[in-house]
mmCIF file of C-alpha atoms and ligand atoms in Angstrom:
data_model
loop_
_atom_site.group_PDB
_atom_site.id
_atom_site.type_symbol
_atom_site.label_atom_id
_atom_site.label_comp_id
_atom_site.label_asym_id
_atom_site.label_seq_id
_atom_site.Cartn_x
_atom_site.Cartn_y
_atom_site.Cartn_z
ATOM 1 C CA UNK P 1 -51.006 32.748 -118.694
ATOM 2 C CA UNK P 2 -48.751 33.585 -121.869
ATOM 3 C CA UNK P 3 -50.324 37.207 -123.239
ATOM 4 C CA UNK P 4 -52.390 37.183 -126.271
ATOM 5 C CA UNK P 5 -50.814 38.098 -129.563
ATOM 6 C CA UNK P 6 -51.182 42.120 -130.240
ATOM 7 C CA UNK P 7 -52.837 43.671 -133.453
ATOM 8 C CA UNK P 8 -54.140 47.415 -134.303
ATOM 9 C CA UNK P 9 -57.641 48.313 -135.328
ATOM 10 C CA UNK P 10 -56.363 51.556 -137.660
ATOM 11 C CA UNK P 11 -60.025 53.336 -137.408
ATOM 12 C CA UNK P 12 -63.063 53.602 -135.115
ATOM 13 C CA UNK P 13 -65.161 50.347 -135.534
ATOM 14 C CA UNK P 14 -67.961 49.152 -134.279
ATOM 15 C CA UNK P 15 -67.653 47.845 -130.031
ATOM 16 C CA UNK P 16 -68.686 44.600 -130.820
ATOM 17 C CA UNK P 17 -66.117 43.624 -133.268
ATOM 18 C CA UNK P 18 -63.650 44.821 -130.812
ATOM 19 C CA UNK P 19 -64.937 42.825 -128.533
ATOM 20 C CA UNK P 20 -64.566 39.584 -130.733
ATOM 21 C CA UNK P 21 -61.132 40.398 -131.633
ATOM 22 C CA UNK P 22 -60.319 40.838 -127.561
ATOM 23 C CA UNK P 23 -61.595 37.236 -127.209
ATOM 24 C CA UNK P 24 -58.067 36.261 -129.197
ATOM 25 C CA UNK P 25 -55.883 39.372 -129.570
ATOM 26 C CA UNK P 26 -54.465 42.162 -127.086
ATOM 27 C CA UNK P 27 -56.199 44.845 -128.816
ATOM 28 C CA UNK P 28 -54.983 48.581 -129.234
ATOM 29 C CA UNK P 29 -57.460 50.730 -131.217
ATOM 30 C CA UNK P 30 -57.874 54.043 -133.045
ATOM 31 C CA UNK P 31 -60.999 55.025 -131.556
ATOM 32 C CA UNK P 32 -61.486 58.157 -133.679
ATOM 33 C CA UNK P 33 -62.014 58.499 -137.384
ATOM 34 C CA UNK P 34 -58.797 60.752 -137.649
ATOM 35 C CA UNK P 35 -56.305 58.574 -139.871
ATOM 36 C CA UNK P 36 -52.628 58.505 -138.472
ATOM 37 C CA UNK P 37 -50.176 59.473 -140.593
ATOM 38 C CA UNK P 38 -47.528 57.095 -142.029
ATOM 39 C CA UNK P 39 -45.139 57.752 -138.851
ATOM 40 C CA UNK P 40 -47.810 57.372 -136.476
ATOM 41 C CA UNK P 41 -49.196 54.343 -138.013
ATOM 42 C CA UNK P 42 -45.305 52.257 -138.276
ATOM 43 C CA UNK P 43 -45.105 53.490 -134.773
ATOM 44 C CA UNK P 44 -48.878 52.043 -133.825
ATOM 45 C CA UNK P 45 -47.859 49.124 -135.351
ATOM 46 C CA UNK P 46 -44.574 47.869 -133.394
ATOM 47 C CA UNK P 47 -45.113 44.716 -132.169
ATOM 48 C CA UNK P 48 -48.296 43.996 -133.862
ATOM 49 C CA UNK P 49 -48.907 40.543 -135.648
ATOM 50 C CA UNK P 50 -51.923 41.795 -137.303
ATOM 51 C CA UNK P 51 -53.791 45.214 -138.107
ATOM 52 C CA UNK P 52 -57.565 46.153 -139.689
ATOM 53 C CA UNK P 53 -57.250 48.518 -141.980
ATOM 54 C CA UNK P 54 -59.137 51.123 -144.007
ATOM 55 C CA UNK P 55 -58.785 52.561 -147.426
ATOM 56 C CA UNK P 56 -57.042 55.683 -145.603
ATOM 57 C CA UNK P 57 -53.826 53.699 -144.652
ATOM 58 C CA UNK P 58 -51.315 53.073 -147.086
ATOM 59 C CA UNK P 59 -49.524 49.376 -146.341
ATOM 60 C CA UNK P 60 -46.552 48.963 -148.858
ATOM 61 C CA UNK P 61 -42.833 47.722 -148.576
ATOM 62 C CA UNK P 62 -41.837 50.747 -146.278
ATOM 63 C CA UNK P 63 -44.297 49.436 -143.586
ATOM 64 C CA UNK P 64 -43.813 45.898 -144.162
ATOM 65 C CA UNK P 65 -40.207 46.956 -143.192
ATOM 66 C CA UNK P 66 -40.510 48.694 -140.201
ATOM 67 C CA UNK P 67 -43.286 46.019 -138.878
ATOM 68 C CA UNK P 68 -40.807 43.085 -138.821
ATOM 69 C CA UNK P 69 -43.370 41.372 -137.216
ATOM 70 C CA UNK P 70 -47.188 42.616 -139.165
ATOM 71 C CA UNK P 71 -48.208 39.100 -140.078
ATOM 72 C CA UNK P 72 -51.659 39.924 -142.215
ATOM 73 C CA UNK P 73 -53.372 43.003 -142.768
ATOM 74 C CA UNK P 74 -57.206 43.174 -143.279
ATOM 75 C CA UNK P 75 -58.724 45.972 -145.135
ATOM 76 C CA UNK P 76 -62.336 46.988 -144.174
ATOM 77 C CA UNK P 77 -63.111 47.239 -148.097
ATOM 78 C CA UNK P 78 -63.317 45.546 -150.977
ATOM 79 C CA UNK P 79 -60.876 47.746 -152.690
ATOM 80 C CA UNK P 80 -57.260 47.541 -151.781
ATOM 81 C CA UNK P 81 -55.760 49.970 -153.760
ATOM 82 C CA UNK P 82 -54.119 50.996 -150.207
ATOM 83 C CA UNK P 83 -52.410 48.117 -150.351
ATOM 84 C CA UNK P 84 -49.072 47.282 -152.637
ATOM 85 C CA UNK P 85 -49.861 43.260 -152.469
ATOM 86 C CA UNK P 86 -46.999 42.557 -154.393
ATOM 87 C CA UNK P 87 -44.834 44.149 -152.110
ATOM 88 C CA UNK P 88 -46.415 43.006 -149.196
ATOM 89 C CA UNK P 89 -46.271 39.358 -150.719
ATOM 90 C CA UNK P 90 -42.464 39.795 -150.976
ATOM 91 C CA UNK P 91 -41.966 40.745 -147.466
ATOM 92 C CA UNK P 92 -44.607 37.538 -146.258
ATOM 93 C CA UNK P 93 -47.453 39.648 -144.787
ATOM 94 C CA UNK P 94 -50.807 38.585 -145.767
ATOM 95 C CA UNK P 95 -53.557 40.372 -146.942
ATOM 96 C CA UNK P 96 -57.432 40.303 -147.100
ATOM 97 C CA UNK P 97 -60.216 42.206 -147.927
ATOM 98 C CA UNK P 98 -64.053 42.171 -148.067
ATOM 99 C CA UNK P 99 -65.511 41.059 -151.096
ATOM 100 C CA UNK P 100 -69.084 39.647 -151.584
ATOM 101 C CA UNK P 101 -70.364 41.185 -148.387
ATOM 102 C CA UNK P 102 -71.472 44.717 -149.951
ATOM 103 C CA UNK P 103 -72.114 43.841 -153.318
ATOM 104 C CA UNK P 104 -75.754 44.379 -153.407
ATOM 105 C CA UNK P 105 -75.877 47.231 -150.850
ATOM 106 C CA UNK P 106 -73.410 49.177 -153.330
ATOM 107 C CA UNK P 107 -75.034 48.071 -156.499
ATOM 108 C CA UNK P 108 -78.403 49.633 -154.698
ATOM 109 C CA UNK P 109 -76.311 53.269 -154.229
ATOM 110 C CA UNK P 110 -75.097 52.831 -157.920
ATOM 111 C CA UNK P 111 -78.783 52.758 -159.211
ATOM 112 C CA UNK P 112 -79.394 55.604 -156.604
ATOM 113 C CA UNK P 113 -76.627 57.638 -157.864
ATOM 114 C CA UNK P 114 -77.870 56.743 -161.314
ATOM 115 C CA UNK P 115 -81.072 57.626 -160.910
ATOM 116 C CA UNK P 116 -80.779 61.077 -158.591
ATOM 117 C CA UNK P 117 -78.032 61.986 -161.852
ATOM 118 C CA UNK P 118 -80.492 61.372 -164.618
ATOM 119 C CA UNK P 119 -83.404 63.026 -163.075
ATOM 120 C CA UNK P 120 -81.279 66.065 -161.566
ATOM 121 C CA UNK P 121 -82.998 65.333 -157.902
ATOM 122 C CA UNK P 122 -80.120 66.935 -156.314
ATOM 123 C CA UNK P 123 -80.285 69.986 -158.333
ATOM 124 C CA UNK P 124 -84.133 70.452 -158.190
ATOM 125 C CA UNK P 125 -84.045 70.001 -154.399
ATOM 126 C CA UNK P 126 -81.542 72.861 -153.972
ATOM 127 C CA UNK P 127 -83.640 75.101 -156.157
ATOM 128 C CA UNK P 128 -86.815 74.280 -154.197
ATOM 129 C CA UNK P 129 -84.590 74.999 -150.489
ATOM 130 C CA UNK P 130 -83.382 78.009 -151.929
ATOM 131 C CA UNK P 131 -87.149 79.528 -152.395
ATOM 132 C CA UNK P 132 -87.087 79.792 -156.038
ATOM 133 C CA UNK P 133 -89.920 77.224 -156.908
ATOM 134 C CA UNK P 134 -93.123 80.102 -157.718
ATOM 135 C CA UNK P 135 -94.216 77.680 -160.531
ATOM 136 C CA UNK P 136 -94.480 74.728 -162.446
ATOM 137 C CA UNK P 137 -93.280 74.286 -165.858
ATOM 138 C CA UNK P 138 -93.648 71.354 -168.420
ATOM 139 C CA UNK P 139 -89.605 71.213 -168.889
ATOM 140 C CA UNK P 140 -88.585 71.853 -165.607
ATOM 141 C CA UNK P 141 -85.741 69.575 -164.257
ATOM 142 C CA UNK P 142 -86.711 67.591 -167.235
ATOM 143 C CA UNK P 143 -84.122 64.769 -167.258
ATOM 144 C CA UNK P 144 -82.745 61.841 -168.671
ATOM 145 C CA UNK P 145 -85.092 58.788 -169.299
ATOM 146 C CA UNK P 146 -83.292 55.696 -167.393
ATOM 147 C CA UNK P 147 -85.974 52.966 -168.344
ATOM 148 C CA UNK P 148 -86.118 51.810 -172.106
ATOM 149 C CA UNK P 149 -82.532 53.486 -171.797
ATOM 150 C CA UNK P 150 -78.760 51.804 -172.844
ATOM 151 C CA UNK P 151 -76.844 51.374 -169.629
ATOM 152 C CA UNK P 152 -72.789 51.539 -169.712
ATOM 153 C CA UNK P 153 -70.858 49.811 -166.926
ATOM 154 C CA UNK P 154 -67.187 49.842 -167.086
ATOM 155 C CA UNK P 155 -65.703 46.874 -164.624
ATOM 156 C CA UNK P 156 -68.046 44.182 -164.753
ATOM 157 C CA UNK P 157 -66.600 42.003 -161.393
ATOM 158 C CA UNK P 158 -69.541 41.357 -158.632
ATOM 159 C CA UNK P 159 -70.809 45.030 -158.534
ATOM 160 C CA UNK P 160 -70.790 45.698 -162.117
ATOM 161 C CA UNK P 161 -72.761 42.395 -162.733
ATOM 162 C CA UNK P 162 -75.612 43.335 -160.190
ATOM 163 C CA UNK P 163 -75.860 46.845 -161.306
ATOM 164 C CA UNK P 164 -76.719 45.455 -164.695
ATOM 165 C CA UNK P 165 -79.423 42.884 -163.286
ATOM 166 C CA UNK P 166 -80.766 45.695 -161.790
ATOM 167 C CA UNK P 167 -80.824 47.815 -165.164
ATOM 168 C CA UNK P 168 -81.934 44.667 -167.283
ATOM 169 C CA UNK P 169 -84.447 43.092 -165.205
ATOM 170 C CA UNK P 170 -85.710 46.382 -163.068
ATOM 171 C CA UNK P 171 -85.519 49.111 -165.723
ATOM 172 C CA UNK P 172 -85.631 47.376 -169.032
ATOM 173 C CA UNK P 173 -82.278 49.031 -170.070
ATOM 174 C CA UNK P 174 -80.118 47.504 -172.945
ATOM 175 C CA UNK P 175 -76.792 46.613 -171.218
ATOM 176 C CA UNK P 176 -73.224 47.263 -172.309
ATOM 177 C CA UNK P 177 -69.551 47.033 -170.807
ATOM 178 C CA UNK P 178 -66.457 46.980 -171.400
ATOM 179 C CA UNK P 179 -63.904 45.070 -168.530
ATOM 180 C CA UNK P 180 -60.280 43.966 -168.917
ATOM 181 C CA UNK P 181 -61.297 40.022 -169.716
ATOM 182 C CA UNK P 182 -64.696 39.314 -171.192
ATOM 183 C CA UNK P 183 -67.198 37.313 -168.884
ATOM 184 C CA UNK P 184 -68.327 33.795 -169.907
ATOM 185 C CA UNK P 185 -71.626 33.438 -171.982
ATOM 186 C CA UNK P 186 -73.788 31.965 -169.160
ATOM 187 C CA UNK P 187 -72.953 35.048 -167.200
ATOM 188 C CA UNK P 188 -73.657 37.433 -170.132
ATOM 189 C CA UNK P 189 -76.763 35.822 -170.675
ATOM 190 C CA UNK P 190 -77.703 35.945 -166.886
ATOM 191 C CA UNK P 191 -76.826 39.654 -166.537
ATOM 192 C CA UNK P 192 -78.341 40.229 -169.888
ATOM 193 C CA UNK P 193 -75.043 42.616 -170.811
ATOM 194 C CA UNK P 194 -73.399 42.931 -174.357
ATOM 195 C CA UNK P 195 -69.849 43.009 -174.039
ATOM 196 C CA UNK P 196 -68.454 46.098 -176.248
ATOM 197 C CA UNK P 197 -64.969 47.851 -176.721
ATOM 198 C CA UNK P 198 -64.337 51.214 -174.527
ATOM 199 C CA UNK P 199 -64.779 53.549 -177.595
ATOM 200 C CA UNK P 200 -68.140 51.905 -178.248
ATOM 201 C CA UNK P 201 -69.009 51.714 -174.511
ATOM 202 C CA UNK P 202 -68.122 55.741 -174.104
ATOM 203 C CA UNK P 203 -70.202 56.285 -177.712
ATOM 204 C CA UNK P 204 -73.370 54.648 -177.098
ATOM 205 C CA UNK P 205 -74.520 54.626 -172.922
ATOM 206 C CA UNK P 206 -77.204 56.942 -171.939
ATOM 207 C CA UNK P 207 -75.826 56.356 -168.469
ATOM 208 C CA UNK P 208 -72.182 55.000 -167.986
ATOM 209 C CA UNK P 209 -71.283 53.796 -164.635
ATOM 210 C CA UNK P 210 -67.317 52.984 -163.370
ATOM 211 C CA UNK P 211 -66.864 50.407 -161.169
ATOM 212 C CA UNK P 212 -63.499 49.313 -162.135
ATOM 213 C CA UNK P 213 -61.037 49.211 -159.176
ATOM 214 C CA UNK P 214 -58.556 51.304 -159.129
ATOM 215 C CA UNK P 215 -54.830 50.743 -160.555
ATOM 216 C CA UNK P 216 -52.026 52.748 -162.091
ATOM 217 C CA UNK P 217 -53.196 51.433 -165.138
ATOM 218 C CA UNK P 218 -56.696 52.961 -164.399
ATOM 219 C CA UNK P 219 -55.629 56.570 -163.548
ATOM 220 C CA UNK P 220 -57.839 58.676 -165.576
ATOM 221 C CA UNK P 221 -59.537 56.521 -167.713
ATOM 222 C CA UNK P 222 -62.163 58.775 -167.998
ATOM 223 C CA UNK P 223 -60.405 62.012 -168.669
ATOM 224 C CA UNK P 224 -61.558 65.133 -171.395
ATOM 225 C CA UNK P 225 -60.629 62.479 -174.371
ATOM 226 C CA UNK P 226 -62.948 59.852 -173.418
ATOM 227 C CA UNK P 227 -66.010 62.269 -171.914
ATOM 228 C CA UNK P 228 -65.921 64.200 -175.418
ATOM 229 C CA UNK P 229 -66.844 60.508 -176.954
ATOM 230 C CA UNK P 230 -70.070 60.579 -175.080
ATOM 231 C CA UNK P 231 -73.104 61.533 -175.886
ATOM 232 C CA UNK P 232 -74.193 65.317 -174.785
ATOM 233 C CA UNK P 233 -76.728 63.737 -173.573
ATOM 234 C CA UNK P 234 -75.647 61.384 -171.074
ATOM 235 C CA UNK P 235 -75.100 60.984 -167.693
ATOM 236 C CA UNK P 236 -71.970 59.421 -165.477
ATOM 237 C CA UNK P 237 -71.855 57.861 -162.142
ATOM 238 C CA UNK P 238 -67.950 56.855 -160.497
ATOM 239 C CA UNK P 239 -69.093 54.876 -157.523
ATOM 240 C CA UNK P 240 -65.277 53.515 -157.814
ATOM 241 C CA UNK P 241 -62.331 54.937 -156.787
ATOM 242 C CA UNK P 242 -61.180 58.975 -156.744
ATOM 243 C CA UNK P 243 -58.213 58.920 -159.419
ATOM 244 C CA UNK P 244 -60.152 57.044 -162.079
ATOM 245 C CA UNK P 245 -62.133 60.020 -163.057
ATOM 246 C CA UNK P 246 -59.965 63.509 -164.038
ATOM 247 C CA UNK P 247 -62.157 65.789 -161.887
ATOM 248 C CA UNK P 248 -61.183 68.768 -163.220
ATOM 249 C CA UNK P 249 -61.669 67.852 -166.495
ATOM 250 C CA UNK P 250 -65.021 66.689 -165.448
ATOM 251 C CA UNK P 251 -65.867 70.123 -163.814
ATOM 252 C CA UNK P 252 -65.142 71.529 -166.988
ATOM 253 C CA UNK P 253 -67.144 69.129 -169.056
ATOM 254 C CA UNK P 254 -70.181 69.791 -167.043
ATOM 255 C CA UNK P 255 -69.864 73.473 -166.675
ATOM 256 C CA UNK P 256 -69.699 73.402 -170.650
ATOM 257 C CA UNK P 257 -72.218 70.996 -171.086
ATOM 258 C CA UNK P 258 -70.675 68.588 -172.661
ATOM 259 C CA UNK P 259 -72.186 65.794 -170.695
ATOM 260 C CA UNK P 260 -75.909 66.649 -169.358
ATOM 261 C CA UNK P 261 -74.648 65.418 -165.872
ATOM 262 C CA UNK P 262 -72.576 63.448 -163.027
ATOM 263 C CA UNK P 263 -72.821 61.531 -160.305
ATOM 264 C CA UNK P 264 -69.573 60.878 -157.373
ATOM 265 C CA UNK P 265 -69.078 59.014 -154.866
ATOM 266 C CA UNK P 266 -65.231 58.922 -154.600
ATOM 267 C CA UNK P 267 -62.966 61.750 -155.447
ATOM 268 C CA UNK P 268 -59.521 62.394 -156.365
ATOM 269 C CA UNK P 269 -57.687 63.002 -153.299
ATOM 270 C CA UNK P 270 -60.952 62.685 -150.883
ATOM 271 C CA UNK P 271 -61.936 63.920 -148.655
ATOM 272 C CA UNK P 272 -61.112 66.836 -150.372
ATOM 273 C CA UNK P 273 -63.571 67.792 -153.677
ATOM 274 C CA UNK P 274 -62.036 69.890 -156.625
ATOM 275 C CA UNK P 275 -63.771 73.230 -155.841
ATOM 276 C CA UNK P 276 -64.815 73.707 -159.607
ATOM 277 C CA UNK P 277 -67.367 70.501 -158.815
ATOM 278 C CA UNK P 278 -68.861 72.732 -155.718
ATOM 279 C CA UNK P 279 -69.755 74.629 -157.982
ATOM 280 C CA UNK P 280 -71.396 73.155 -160.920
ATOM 281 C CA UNK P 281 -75.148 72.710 -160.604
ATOM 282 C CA UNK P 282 -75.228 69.377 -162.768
ATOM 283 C CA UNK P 283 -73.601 66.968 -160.225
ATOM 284 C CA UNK P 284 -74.568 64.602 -157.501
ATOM 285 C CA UNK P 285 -72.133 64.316 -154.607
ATOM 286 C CA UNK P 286 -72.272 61.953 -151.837
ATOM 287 C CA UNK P 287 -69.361 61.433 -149.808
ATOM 288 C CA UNK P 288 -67.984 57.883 -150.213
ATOM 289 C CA UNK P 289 -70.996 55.889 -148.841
ATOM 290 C CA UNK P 290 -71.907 53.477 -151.450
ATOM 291 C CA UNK P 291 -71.529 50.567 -149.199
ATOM 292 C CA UNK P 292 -72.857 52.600 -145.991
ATOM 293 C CA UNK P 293 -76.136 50.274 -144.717
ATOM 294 C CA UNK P 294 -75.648 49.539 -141.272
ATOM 295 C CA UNK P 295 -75.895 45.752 -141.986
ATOM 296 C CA UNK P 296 -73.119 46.152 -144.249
ATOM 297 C CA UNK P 297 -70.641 48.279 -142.584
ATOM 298 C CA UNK P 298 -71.117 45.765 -139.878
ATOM 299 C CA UNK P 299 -70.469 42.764 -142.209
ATOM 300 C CA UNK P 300 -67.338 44.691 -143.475
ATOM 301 C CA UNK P 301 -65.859 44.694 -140.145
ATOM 302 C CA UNK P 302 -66.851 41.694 -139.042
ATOM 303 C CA UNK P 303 -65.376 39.731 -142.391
ATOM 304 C CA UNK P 304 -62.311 41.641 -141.824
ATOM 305 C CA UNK P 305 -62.186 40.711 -137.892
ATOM 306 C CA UNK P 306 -62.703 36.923 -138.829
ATOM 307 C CA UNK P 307 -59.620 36.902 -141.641
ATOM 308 C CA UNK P 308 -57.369 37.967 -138.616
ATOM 309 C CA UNK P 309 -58.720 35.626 -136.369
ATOM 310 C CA UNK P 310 -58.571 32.570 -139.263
ATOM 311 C CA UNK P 311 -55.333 33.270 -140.470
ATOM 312 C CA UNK P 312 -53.622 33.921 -136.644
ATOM 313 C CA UNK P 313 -55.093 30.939 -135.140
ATOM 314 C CA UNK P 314 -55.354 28.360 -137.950
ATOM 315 C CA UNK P 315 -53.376 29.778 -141.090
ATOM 316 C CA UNK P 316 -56.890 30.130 -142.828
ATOM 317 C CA UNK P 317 -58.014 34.083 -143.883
ATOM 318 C CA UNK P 318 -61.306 33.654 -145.525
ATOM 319 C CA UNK P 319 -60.745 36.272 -148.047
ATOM 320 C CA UNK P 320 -56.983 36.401 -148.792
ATOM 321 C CA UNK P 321 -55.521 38.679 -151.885
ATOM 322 C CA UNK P 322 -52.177 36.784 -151.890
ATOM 323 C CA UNK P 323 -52.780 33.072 -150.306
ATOM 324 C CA UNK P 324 -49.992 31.948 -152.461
ATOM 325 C CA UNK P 325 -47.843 33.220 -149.823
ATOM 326 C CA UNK P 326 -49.263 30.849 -146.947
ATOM 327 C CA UNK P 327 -46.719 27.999 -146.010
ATOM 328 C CA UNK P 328 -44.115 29.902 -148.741
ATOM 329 C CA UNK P 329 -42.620 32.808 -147.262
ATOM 330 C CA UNK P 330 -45.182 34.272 -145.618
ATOM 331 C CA UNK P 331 -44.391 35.401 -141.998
ATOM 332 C CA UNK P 332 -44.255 33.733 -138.966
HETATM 333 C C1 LIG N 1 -64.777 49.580 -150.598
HETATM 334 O O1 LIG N 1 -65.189 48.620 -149.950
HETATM 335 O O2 LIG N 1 -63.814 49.507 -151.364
HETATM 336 C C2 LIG N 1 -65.501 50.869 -150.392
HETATM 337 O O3 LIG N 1 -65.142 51.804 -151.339
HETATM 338 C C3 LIG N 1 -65.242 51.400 -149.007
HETATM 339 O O4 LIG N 1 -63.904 51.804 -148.945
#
């Protein structure tokens, strides 16, 4: 019998998925969260037609180069700023990722994040672990109001669009954004969001929430400049990508005051967190988890797992970033 075709799994994932893949693919695997390093991973990667990646591995030109023959790559996220697809498009390797499947599971951890940042419940539970609750006071951990309140969402794609059902229809906010191209009216209307410039998003949001992917282009779009155009008042939630926030300038900001209060998710540079955020009472930190429901780490995988098998057996991913590629120039 001719042997199967050979990919990589980069990172742990769940047995049954592996299993799947087996049915089609010799399968080598990373079976432990530790990410390989760029040597380790070209060197994983000889022979391989196809690989499942996460947001840890870096696939650009270099790789594409030294994998003569890495036919698709499938990221186990929606976001794919790992990924240079124009490179990769150049060289003919395909690549997918996971949209749809985690939209609502990571809109729910937005609102979470939004409201555990507005009404300080990390903060408060600290101070009740730590022994210092002897009694009750009218203003204490009084927060932000998130009903009746104006919601901000920069990056209105899928996520953005059911975080602001969720604010509109659940919480009675007034929605605003701001996103590179303006959505069409029936989608306004059904999201019930106003479509605003940045400096007017930035002015007038109680709570503003990113959830713009991430791009060179995007690199600190919320730096000192921008948080000193909110209101002292307000809240802000990155349930995005590290990189779009300046965290230190954010530690500052905080520490000063000059925002009542944060909310991450991602990091610049995670897993690492800027010390000065350890230390500032006012934030919310979760370690990159908004899509992290069972069900939909599972449907990540799986979607991932089924663009290899698609695209290797009948030159069909389901979820493909460059498609134009298929049938011109991509490998074979
Ligand atoms: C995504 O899907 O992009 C999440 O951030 C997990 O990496």
């Amino acid at each position: 019998m001719p042997s199967k075709p050979a990919i990589l799994i980069a990172r742990k994932v769940f047995p049954d998925i592996v299993d799947h893949l087996r049915a089609h693919f010799e399968v080598e695997m990373n079976d432990t969260d530790d990410v390989y390093s760029p040597a380790q991973l070209i060197e994983r990667l000889q022979g391989k037609v196809g690989a499942l990646t996460t947001g840890s591995e870096r696939i650009d030109a270099a790789v594409a180069a030294a994998c003569p023959q890495l036919r698709v790559v499938a990221n186990i996220a929606v976001g794919f700023n790992n990924f240079d697809v124009p490179a990769l498009s150049a060289a003919g390797v395909l690549a997918t990722n996971t949209p749809d499947v985690l939209t609502e599971t990571t809109a729910d951890f937005g609102f979470a994040l939004i409201m555990a940042t507005a009404r300080r419940l990390t903060e408060s539970e600290h101070f009740l672990r730590a022994g210092q609750w002897n009694r009750w006071s009218l203003d204490m951990f009084a927060g932000a109001e998130v009903h009746g309140s104006t919601l901000g969402i920069l990056g209105m794609g899928r996520i953005g669009q059911a975080i602001a059902r969720r604010g509109a229809l659940g919480f009675g906010m007034k929605v605003i954004y701001h996103n590179r191209s303006r959505l069409d009216a029936a989608t306004e209307a059904e999201c019930r969001a106003r479509y605003v410039d940045k400096a007017t998003l930035l002015r007038e949001a109680d709570h503003l929430i990113l959830v713009l992917p991430y791009s060179a282009e995007n690199h600190h779009a919320i730096g000192a400049a921008e948080i000193a155009q909110m209101k002292p008042t307000a809240t802000l939630v990155n349930i995005a990508r590290g990189g779009i926030v300046d965290d230190a300038a954010l530690a500052q900001a905080l520490r000063e005051r000059r925002i009542a209060a944060a909310g991450l998710d991602v990091f610049e540079g995670e897993p690492k967190v800027h010390p000065d955020l350890l230390t500032v009472p006012n934030v919310v930190l979760t370690p990159h988890i908004a899509s992290a429901t069972m069900q939909t780490r599972r449907a990540m995988a799986k979607l991932a797992a089924d663009n290899v098998i698609a695209y290797l057996t009948e030159g069909r991913p389901i979820t493909p970033l460059n498609a134009e590629i298929i049938g011109k120039g991509a490998r074979e």
